[in-house]
Short mmCIF file of C-alpha atoms in Angstrom, two decimals:
data_model
loop_
_atom_site.label_atom_id
_atom_site.label_comp_id
_atom_site.label_asym_id
_atom_site.label_seq_id
_atom_site.Cartn_x
_atom_site.Cartn_y
_atom_site.Cartn_z
CA UNK A 1 -63.89 110.20 125.38
CA UNK A 2 -66.40 107.41 124.78
CA UNK A 3 -68.98 109.18 122.63
CA UNK A 4 -71.61 106.47 123.27
CA UNK A 5 -71.41 106.94 127.03
CA UNK A 6 -71.42 110.70 126.65
CA UNK A 7 -74.40 110.73 124.29
CA UNK A 8 -76.33 108.31 126.51
CA UNK A 9 -75.45 110.50 129.50
CA UNK A 10 -76.59 113.69 127.78
CA UNK A 11 -79.92 112.03 126.94
CA UNK A 12 -80.45 110.86 130.54
CA UNK A 13 -79.41 114.25 131.92
CA UNK A 14 -81.88 116.04 129.65
CA UNK A 15 -84.68 113.58 130.45
CA UNK A 16 -84.25 114.08 134.19
CA UNK A 17 -83.13 117.69 134.53
CA UNK A 18 -84.15 119.36 131.28
CA UNK A 19 -82.18 122.48 130.41
CA UNK A 20 -81.04 122.94 134.03
CA UNK A 21 -78.62 120.02 133.80
CA UNK A 22 -77.07 121.44 130.68
CA UNK A 23 -76.49 124.74 132.48
CA UNK A 24 -74.70 123.03 135.34
CA UNK A 25 -72.44 121.16 132.93
CA UNK A 26 -71.60 124.39 131.10
CA UNK A 27 -70.79 126.10 134.41
CA UNK A 28 -68.48 123.25 135.39
CA UNK A 29 -66.98 123.19 131.92
CA UNK A 30 -65.43 126.60 132.48
CA UNK A 31 -63.37 125.41 135.43
CA UNK A 32 -63.15 121.64 134.97
CA UNK A 33 -64.24 120.36 131.57
CA UNK A 34 -62.99 116.83 132.29
CA UNK A 35 -65.05 116.75 135.49
CA UNK A 36 -68.18 117.91 133.62
CA UNK A 37 -67.59 115.16 131.05
CA UNK A 38 -67.16 112.55 133.79
CA UNK A 39 -70.46 113.59 135.38
CA UNK A 40 -72.25 113.16 132.08
CA UNK A 41 -70.56 109.84 131.31
CA UNK A 42 -70.54 108.02 134.65
CA UNK A 43 -73.63 108.91 136.69
CA UNK A 44 -75.86 109.65 133.71
CA UNK A 45 -74.33 107.58 130.90
CA UNK A 46 -73.56 104.49 132.97
CA UNK A 47 -75.79 104.51 136.08
CA UNK A 48 -78.95 106.51 135.34
CA UNK A 49 -79.19 104.79 131.94
CA UNK A 50 -79.21 101.26 133.35
CA UNK A 51 -82.23 98.99 133.32
CA UNK A 52 -83.63 97.72 136.61
CA UNK A 53 -85.01 100.91 138.12
CA UNK A 54 -87.33 103.44 136.59
CA UNK A 55 -86.13 107.07 136.44
CA UNK A 56 -88.68 107.92 139.13
CA UNK A 57 -87.28 105.24 141.44
CA UNK A 58 -83.72 106.43 140.85
CA UNK A 59 -84.71 109.97 141.82
CA UNK A 60 -86.37 108.72 145.02
CA UNK A 61 -83.15 106.91 145.96
CA UNK A 62 -81.07 109.94 145.05
CA UNK A 63 -83.16 112.35 147.11
CA UNK A 64 -83.01 109.98 150.09
CA UNK A 65 -79.24 109.75 149.78
CA UNK A 66 -78.72 113.49 149.43
CA UNK A 67 -80.96 114.19 152.43
CA UNK A 68 -78.96 111.68 154.45
CA UNK A 69 -75.66 113.29 153.41
CA UNK A 70 -77.02 116.58 154.69
CA UNK A 71 -74.45 118.72 152.92
CA UNK A 72 -75.48 118.93 149.28
CA UNK A 73 -78.29 121.49 148.91
CA UNK A 74 -77.42 122.36 145.31
CA UNK A 75 -77.55 118.72 144.22
CA UNK A 76 -80.68 118.10 146.32
CA UNK A 77 -82.42 121.01 144.60
CA UNK A 78 -81.49 119.65 141.17
CA UNK A 79 -82.71 116.16 142.03
CA UNK A 80 -85.97 117.40 143.55
CA UNK A 81 -86.58 119.20 140.26
CA UNK A 82 -85.53 116.04 138.42
CA UNK A 83 -87.91 113.92 140.51
CA UNK A 84 -90.78 116.21 139.59
CA UNK A 85 -89.75 115.94 135.92
CA UNK A 86 -89.92 112.12 136.00
CA UNK A 87 -93.26 111.83 137.77
CA UNK A 88 -92.80 112.23 141.52
CA UNK A 89 -95.36 114.43 143.22
CA UNK A 90 -94.59 117.15 145.72
CA UNK A 91 -96.31 115.09 148.41
CA UNK A 92 -94.05 112.13 147.64
CA UNK A 93 -90.95 114.30 147.86
CA UNK A 94 -92.08 115.64 151.24
CA UNK A 95 -92.68 112.05 152.43
CA UNK A 96 -89.22 110.95 151.25
CA UNK A 97 -87.63 113.77 153.21
CA UNK A 98 -89.73 113.02 156.30
CA UNK A 99 -88.70 109.35 156.12
CA UNK A 100 -85.06 110.38 156.11
CA UNK A 101 -85.49 112.20 159.45
CA UNK A 102 -85.42 108.71 160.99
CA UNK A 103 -81.98 107.94 159.51
CA UNK A 104 -80.35 111.31 158.91
CA UNK A 105 -81.82 113.22 161.85
CA UNK A 106 -84.15 116.15 162.05
CA UNK A 107 -81.59 118.85 161.18
CA UNK A 108 -80.81 117.19 157.84
CA UNK A 109 -84.50 116.64 157.14
CA UNK A 110 -85.41 120.22 158.06
CA UNK A 111 -82.68 121.58 155.78
CA UNK A 112 -83.88 119.33 152.96
CA UNK A 113 -87.49 120.33 153.52
CA UNK A 114 -86.50 123.97 153.16
CA UNK A 115 -84.74 123.16 149.89
CA UNK A 116 -87.93 121.45 148.67
CA UNK A 117 -89.99 124.43 149.78
CA UNK A 118 -87.74 126.73 147.72
CA UNK A 119 -88.01 124.47 144.66
CA UNK A 120 -91.81 124.38 144.94
CA UNK A 121 -91.97 128.17 145.41
CA UNK A 122 -89.77 128.73 142.33
CA UNK A 123 -92.04 126.50 140.28
CA UNK A 124 -95.15 128.27 141.56
CA UNK A 125 -93.72 131.68 140.70
CA UNK A 126 -92.68 130.53 137.23
CA UNK A 127 -95.32 128.09 135.93
CA UNK A 128 -93.67 127.94 132.50
CA UNK A 129 -90.56 126.32 134.01
#
């Protein structure tokens, strides 16, 4: 294990997802510890830690991609929360999803909008989160 990549990845994961990201990695660690390590090292340690895009911009791109995939509600939820953590507004997230209706179709956008609605409702019901 490259401890520099892992440490850099843990820092990026915490910056974007807070304690939620750590929980996901622990959950994966029970079944696939190498996979959890790879997620920390590659996407977060290598990609999310690069210069060139701000964390906010990376989350916009990630949300757009996940909406377009149309089959990753768990990851979309995490990245909507991450986008809010790095400075995106709820209105911006809604606009990103609406924009993706053009490319991913209305069913994918509707499903994503419902994920966003759930994230916003969770935050409203738990303001300390």
